[in-house]
CSV table of C-alpha atoms in Angstrom, one decimal:
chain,number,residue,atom,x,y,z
A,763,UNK,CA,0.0,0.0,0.0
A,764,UNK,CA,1.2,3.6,-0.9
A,765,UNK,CA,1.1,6.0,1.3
A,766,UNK,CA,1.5,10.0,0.2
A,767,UNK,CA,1.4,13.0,2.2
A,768,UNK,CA,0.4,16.4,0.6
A,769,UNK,CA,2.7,19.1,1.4
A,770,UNK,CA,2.4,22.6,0.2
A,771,UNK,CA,4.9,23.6,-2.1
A,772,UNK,CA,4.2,27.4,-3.2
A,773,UNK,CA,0.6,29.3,-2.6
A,774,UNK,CA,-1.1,31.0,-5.7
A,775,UNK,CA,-3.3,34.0,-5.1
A,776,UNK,CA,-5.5,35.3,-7.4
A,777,UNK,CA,-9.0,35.6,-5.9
A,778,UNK,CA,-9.2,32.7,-4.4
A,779,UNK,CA,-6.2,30.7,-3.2
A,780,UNK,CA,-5.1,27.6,-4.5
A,781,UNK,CA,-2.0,25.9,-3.1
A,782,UNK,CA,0.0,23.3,-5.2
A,783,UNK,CA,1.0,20.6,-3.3
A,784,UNK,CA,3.9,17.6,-4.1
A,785,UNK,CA,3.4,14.3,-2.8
A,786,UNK,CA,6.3,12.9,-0.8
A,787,UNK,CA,7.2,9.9,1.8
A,788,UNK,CA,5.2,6.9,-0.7
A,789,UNK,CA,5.8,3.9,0.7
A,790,UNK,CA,5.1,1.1,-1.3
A,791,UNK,CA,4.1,-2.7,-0.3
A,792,UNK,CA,7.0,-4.1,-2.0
A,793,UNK,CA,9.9,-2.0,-1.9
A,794,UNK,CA,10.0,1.5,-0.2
A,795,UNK,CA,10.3,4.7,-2.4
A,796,UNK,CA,10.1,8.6,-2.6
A,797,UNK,CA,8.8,10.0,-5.5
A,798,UNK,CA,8.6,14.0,-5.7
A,799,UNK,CA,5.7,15.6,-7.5
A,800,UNK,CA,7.2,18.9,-8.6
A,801,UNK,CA,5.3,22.0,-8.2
A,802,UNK,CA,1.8,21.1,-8.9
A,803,UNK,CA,-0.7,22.5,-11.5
A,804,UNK,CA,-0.7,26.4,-11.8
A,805,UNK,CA,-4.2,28.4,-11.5
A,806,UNK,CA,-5.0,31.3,-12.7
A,807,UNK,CA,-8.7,32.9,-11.2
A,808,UNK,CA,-10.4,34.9,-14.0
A,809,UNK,CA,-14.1,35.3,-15.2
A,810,UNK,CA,-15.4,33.5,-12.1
A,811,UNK,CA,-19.0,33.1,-13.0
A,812,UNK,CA,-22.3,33.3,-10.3
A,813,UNK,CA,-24.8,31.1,-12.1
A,814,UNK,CA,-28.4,31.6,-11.0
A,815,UNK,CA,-30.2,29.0,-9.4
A,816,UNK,CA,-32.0,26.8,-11.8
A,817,UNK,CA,-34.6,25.1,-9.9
A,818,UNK,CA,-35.4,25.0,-5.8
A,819,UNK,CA,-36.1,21.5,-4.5
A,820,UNK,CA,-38.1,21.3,-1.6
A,821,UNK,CA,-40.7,18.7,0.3
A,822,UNK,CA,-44.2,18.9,-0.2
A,823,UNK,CA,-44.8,19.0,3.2
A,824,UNK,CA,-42.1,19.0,5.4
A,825,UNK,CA,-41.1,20.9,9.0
A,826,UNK,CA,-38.1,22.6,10.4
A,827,UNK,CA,-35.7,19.9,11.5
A,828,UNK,CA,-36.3,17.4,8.5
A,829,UNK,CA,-32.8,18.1,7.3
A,830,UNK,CA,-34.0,17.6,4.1
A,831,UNK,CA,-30.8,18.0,2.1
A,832,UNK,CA,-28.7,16.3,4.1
A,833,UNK,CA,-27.6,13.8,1.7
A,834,UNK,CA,-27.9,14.3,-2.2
A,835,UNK,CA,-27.2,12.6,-5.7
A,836,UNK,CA,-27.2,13.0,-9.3
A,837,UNK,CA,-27.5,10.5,-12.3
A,838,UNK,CA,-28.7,11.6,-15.2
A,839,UNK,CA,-31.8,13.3,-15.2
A,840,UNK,CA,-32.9,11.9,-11.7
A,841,UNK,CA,-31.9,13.2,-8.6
A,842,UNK,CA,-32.9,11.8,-5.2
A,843,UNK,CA,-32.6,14.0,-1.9
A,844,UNK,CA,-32.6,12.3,2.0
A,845,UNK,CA,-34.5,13.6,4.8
A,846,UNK,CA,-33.1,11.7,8.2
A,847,UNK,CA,-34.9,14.6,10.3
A,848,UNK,CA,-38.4,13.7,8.9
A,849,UNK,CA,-40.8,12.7,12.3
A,850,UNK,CA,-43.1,10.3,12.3
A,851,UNK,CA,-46.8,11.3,14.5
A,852,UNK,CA,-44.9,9.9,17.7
A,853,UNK,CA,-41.7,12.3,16.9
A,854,UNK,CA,-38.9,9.6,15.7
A,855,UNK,CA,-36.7,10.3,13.7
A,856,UNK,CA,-38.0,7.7,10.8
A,857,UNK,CA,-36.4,9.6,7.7
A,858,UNK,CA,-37.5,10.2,4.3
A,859,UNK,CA,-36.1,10.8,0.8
A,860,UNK,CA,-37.7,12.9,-2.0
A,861,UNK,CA,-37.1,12.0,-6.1
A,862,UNK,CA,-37.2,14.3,-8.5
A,863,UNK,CA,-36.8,14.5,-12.6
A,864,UNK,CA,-35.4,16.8,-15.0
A,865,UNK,CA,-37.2,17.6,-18.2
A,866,UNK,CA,-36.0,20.5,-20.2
A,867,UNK,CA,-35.1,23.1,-17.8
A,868,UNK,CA,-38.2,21.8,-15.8
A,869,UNK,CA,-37.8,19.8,-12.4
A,870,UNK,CA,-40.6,17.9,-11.2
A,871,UNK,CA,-41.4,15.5,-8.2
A,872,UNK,CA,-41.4,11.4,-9.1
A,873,UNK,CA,-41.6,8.3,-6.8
A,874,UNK,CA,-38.3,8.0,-4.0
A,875,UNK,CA,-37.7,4.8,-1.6
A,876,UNK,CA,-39.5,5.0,1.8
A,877,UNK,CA,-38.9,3.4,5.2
A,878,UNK,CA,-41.3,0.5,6.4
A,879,UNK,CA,-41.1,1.2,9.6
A,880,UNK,CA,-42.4,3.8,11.7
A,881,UNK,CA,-42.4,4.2,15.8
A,882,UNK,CA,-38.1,4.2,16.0
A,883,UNK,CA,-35.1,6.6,15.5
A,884,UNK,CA,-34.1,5.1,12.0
A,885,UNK,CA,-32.8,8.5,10.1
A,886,UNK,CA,-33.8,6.9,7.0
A,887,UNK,CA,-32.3,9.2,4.4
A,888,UNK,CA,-28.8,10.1,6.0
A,889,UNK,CA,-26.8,8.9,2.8
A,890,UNK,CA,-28.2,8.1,-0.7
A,891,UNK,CA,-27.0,6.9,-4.1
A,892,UNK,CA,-28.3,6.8,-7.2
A,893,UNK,CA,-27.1,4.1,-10.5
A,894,UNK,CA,-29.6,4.1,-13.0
A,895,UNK,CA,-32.4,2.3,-12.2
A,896,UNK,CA,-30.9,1.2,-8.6
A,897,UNK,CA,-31.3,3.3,-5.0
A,898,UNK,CA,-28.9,2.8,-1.9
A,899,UNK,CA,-30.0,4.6,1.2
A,900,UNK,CA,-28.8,4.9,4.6
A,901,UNK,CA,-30.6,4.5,8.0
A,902,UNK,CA,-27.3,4.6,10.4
A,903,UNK,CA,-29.7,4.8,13.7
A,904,UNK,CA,-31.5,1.6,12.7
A,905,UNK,CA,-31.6,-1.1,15.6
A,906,UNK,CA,-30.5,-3.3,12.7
A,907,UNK,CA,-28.8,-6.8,13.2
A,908,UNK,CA,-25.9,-5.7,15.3
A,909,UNK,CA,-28.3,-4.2,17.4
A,910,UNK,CA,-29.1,-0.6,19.3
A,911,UNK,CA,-28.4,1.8,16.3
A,912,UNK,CA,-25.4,-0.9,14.7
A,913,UNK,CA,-27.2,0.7,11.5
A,914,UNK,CA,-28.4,-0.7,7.9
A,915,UNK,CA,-28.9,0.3,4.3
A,916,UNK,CA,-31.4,-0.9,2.1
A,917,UNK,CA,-31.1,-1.1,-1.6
A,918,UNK,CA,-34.2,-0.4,-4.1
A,919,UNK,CA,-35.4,-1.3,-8.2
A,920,UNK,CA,-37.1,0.9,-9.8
A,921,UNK,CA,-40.1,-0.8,-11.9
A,922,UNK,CA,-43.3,-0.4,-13.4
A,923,UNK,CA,-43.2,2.9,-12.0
A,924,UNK,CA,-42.1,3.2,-8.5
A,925,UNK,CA,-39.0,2.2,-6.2
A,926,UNK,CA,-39.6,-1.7,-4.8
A,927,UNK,CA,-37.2,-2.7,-2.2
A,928,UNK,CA,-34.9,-5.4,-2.8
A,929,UNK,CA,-32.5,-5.8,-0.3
A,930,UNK,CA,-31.8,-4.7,3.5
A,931,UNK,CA,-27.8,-4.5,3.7
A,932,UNK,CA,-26.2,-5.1,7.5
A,933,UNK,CA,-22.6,-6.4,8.2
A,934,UNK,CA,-22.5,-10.1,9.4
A,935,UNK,CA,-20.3,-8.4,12.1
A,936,UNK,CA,-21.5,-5.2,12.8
A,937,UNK,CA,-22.0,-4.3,16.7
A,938,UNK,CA,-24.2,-1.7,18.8
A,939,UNK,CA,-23.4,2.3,17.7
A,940,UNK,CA,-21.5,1.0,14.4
A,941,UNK,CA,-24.1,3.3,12.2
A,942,UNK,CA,-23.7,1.2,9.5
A,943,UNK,CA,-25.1,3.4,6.8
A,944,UNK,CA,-23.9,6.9,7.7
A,945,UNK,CA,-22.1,7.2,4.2
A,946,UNK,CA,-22.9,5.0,1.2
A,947,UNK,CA,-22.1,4.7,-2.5
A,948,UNK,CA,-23.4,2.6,-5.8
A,949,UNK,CA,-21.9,1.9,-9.0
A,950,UNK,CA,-23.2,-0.1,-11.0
A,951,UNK,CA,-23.5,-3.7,-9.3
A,952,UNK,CA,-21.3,-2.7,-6.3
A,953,UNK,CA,-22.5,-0.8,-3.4
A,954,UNK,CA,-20.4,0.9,-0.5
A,955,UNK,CA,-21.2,1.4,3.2
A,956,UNK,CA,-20.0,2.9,5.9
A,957,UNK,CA,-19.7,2.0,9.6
A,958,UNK,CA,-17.4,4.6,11.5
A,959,UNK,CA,-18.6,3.9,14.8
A,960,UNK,CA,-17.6,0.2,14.9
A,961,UNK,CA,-14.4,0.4,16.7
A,962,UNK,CA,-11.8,2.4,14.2
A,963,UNK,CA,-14.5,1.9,11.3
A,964,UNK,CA,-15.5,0.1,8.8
A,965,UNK,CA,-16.7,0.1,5.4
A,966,UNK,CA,-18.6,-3.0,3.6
A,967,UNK,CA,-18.6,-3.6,-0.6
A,968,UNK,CA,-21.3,-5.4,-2.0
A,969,UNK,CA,-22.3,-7.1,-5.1
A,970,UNK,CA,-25.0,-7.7,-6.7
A,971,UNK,CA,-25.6,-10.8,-8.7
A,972,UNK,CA,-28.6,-12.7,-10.2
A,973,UNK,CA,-31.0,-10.1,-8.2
A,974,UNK,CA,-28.9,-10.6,-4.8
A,975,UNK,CA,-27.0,-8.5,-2.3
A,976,UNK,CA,-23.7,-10.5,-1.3
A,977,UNK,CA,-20.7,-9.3,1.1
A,978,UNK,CA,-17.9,-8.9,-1.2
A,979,UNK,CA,-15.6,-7.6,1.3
A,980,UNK,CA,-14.8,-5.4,4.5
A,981,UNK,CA,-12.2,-2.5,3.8
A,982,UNK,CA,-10.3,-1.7,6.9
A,983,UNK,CA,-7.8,1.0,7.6
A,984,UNK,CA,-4.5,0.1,8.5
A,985,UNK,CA,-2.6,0.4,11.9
A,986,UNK,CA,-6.1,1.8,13.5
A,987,UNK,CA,-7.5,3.0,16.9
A,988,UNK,CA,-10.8,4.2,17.9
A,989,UNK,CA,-12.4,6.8,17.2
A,990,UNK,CA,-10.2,6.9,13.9
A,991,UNK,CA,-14.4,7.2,12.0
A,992,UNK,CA,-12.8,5.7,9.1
A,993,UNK,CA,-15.8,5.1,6.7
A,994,UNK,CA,-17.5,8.5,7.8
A,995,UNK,CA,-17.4,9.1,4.2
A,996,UNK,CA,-17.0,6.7,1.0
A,997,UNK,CA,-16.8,6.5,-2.6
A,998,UNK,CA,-17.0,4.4,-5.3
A,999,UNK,CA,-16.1,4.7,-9.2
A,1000,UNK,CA,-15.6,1.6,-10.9
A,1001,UNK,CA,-12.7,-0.6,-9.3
A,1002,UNK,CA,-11.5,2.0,-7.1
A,1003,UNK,CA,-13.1,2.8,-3.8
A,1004,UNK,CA,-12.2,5.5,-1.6
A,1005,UNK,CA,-12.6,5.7,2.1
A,1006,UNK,CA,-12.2,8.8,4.6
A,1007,UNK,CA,-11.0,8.8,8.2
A,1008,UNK,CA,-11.0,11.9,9.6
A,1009,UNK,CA,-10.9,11.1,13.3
A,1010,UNK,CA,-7.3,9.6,12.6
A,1011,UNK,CA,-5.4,12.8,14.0
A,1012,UNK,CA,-5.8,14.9,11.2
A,1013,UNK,CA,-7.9,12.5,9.3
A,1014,UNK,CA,-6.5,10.1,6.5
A,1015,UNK,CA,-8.0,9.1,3.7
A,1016,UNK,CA,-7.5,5.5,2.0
A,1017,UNK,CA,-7.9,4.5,-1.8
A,1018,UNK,CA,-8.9,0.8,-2.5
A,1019,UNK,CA,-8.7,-1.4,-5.5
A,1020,UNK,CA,-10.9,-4.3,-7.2
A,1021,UNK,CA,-9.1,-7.4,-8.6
A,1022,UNK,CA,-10.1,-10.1,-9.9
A,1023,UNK,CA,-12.9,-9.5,-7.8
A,1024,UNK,CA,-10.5,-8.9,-4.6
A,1025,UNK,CA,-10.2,-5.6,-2.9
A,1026,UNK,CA,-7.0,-4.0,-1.8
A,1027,UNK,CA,-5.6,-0.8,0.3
A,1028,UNK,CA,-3.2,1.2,-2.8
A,1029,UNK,CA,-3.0,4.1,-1.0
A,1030,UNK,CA,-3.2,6.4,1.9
A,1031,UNK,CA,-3.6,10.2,1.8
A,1032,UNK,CA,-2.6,12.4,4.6
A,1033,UNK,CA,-1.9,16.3,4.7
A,1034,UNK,CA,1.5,17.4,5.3
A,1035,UNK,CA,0.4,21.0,6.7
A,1036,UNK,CA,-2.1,19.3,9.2
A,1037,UNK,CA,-2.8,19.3,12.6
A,1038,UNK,CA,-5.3,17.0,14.5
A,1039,UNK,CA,-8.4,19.2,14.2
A,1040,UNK,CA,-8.8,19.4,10.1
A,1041,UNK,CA,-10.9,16.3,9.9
A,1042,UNK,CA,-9.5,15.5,6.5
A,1043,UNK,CA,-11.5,13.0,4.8
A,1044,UNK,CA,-14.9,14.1,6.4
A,1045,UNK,CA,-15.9,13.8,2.8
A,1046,UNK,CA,-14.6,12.3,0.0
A,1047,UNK,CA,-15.5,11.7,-4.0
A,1048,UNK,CA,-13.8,10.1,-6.9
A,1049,UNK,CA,-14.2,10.4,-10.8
A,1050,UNK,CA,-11.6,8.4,-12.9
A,1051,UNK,CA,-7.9,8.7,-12.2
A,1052,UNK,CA,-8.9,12.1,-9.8
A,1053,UNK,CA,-9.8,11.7,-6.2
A,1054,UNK,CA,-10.8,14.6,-4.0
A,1055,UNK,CA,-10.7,15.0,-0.4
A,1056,UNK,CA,-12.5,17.9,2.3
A,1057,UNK,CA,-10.8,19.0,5.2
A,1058,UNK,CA,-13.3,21.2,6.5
A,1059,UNK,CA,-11.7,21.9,9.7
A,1060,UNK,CA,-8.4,23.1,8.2
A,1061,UNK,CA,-6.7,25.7,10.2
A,1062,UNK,CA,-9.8,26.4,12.1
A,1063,UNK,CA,-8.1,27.9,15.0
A,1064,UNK,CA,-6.0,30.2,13.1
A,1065,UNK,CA,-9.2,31.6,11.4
A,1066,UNK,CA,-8.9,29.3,8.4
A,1067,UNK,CA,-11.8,28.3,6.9
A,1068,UNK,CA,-11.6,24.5,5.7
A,1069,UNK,CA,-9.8,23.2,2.2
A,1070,UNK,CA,-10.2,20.4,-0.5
A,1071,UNK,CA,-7.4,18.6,-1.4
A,1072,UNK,CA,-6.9,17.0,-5.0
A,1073,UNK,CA,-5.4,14.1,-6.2
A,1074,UNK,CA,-4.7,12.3,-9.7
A,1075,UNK,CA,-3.5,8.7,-10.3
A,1076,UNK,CA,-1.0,8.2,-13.2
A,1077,UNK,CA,-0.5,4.6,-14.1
A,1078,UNK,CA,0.0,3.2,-10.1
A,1079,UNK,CA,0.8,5.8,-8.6
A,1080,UNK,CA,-1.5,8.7,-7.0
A,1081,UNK,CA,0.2,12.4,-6.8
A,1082,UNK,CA,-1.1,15.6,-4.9
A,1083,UNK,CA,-2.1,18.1,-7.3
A,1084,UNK,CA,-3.6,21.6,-5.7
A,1085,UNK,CA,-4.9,22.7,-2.6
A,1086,UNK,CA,-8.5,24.7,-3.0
A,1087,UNK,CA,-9.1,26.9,-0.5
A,1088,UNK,CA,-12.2,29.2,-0.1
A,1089,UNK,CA,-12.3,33.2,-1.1
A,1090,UNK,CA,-13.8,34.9,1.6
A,1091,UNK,CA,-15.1,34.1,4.7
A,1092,UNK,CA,-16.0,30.6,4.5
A,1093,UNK,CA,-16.2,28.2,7.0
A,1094,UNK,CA,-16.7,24.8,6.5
A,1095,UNK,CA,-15.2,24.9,3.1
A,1096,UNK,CA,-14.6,20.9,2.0
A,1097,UNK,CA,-17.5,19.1,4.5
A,1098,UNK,CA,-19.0,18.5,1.0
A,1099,UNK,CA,-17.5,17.6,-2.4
A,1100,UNK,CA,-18.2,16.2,-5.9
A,1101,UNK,CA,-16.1,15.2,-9.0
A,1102,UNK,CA,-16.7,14.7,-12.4
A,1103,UNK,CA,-15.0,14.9,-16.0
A,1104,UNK,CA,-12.9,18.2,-15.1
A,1105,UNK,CA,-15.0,19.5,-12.7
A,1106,UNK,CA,-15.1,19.8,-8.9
A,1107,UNK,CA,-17.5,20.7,-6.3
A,1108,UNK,CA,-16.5,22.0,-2.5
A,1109,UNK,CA,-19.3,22.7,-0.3
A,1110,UNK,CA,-18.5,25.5,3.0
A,1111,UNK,CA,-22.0,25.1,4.8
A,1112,UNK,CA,-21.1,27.7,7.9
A,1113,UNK,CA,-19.9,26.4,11.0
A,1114,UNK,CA,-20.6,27.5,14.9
A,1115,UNK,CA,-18.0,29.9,14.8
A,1116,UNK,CA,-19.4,31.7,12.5
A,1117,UNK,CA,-23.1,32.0,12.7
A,1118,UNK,CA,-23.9,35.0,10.4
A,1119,UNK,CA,-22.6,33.1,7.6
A,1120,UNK,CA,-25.2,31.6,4.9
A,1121,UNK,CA,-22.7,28.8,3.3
A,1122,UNK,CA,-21.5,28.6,-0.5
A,1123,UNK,CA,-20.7,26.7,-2.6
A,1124,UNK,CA,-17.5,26.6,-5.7
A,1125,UNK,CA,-17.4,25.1,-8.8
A,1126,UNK,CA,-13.5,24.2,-10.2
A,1127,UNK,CA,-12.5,23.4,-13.4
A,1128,UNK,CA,-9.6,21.9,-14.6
A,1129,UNK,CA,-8.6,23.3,-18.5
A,1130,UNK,CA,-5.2,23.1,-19.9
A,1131,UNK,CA,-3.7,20.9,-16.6
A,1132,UNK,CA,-4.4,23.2,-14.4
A,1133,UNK,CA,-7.4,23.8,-11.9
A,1134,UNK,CA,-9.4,27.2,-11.7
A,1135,UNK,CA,-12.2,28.5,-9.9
A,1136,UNK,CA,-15.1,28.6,-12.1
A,1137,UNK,CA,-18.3,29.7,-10.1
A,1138,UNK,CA,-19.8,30.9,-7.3
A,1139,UNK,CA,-22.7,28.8,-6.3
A,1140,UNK,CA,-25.4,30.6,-4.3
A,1141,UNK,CA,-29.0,30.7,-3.6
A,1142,UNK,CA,-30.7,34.5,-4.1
A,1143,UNK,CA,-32.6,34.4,-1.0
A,1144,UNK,CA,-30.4,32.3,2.0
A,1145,UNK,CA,-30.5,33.9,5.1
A,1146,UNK,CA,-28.0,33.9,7.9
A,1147,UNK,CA,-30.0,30.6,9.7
A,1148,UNK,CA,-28.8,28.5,6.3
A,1149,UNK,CA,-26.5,25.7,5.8
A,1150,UNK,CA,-26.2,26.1,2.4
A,1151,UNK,CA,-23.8,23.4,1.2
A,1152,UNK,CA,-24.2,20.9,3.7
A,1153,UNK,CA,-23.9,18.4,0.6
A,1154,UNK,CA,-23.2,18.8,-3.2
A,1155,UNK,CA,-23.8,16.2,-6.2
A,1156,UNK,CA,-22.6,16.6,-9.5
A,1157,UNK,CA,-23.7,15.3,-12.9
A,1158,UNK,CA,-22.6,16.5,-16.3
A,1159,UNK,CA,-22.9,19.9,-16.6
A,1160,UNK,CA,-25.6,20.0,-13.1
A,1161,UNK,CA,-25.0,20.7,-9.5
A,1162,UNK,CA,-27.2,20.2,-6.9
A,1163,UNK,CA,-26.3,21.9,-4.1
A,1164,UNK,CA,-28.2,20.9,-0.6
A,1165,UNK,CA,-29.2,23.6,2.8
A,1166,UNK,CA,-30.5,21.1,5.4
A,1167,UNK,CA,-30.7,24.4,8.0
A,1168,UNK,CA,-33.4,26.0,6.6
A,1169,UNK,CA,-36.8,25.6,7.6
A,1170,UNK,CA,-37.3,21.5,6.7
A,1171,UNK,CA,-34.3,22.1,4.3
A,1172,UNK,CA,-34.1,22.6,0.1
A,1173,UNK,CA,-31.9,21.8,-2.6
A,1174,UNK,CA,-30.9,24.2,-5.5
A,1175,UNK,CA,-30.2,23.1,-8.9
A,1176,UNK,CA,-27.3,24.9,-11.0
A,1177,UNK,CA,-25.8,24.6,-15.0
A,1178,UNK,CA,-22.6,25.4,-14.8
């Protein structure tokens, strides 16, 4: 297994800062080797755009403290939004998510997975994927089979019209508070779970075969304690996996690979310019040969304000490419991101330090090998109560962007 720390090697300002980092220390599982990145991708900030919002998402019913855009995702035209706040009439926490589909330039409501169970803390709705014509969501509060709140995540078809449940996912293994479920992702016929409360963590890939859930594997982290949360936050693109740890001192975030239907830790990402409080890998996303991590309590002492670190794989081996870090007066910046073809999402929701803030969001681009800041991503009416950011999905050319703070919550819809 690799392992790469990011250091800074030279800080670009220009707007917004960017920071290239080299990758050093890359310890192999065979043999033990430094490689040095050089000096990163430049950035240059110009023509930052401030798209307006293309479409509001919210519940059709729905009260303060449903967190409804919590959790988000994309895929295609479809998008589906979690709820883990929604009550039932006795005031648990049961959950709830919302679908919606894109026609034209018009959203509109459709069919989402529900719960079947009512009269418990479940928090259906606290992570969600979406694959074509397949659902994964999360319920990490379930009493599932490890017992009091060990956590589950239940996997859904869509047919003839509506979402029909077809599988309840739990680890064989899984104990009391594992919240099994808090962060989940799909691809295809391989899911990804979550469990950061079982000891160290855990994370659980699936596959699907023949119409059936199976265990595939359990991704650990290596040399871990406690408390490390690893599997707070996962993702999935094809063979590679990643898994984030951010309890584990300044967090860590781990990169697995599929062969021959066997999974294995390549790589371990760590921040050079770190201390213990940056929670890096609090959320993580993947797209191809580029991986990117938050760290959205980056310097938060000092007054810094979070950053999202970015990584690209040539042939084995995985470099650190740029630092993003916010323009203003951010907090938060990194507890959400997204990554697609050349394009990057970071998510700075507001944090307690700063409670007059109303959260953004930044759209990056990466043209001509190096990464830029391309929009500003902002609803027109937020108010100072909003979390704005709390979670970002991209597709394509679309952004969804979700606020879980205000009111029941929403989610804005962006072209960039």
């Amino acid at each position: 297994m690799e392992r790469w720390s990011a250091s800074r090697r030279r800080v670009l300002r220009s707007g917004s800062v960017l920071a290239a980092i080299g990758a050093a220390g890359c310890v192999g599982d065979e043999s033990d080797r430094e490689t040095d990145a050089g000096d990163g991708d430049e950035t240059e900030e110009s023509g930052v755009d401030e798209p307006a919002v293309a479409a509001e998402l919210t519940p059709e019913s729905g009260e303060s403290g449903d967190r409804f855009g919590t959790a988000i995702t994309l895929d295609g035209g479809a998008a589906l939004v979690g709820a883990p706040g929604d009550a039932d009439a006795a005031g648990y926490r049961v959950g709830a998510t919302y679908g919606f589909e894109r026609s034209g330039d018009d959203w509109s409501r459709r069919r989402a997975p529900a719960p079947d169970r009512d009269g418990a803390d479940v928090e259906f709705g606290a992570a969600v994927a979406l694959d074509g014509d397949t659902a994964l969501v999360g319920a990490p509060v379930d009493d599932g089979s490890g017992g009091f709140e060990s956590g589950s995540a239940y996997a859904f078809e869509w047919a003839d019209g509506d979402w029909r449940r077809q599988a309840t996912l739990t680890p064989d293994d899984g104990g009391p508070g594992g919240w099994f479920g808090t962060a989940v992702a799909l691809d295809g016929t391989t899911a990804l779970a979550g469990a950061p409360g079982d000891g160290p963590g855990v994370a659980y890939a699936f596959e699907r075969a023949d119409g059936d859930w199976r265990r595939q594997a359990t991704l650990e982290p290596q040399g871990s304690e406690s408390d490390d949360r690893f599997g707070t936050a996962v993702a999935l693109d094809g063979a590679t996996a990643i898994v984030g740890a951010p309890g584990d001192g300044p967090g860590v975030a781990y990169a697995f690979e599929r062969t021959d239907g066997t999974w294995r830790r390549r790589a371990a990402f760590e921040p050079e310019d770190a201390d213990s409080a940056d929670r890096f890998g609090a959320a993580v996303a993947v797209a191809g040969d580029v991986v990117l991590v938050g760290a959205p309590r980056r310097d938060f002492a000092a007054g810094g304000a979070g950053a999202a670190y970015v990584f690209e794989r040539s042939g084995e081996d995985w470099r650190g490419r740029v630092i993003l870090e916010p323009d203003g007066d951010e907090r938060g910046f990194g507890a959400a991101v997204a990554v697609g073809d050349g394009t990057a999402i970071v998510g700075a929701p507001n944090s307690n330090a700063d409670p007059d803030g109303t959260g953004t969001a930044n759209a990056y681009e990466r043209r001509d090998g190096a990464w830029r800041r391309r929009a500003n991503l902002a609803p027109e009416d937020a108010d100072s109560a909003d979390g704005f950011g709390t979670a970002v999905a991209l597709d394509g050319t679309t952004a969804l962007v979700g606020d879980d703070a205000r009111g029941p919550g929403a989610a804005y819809a962006f072209e960039l």
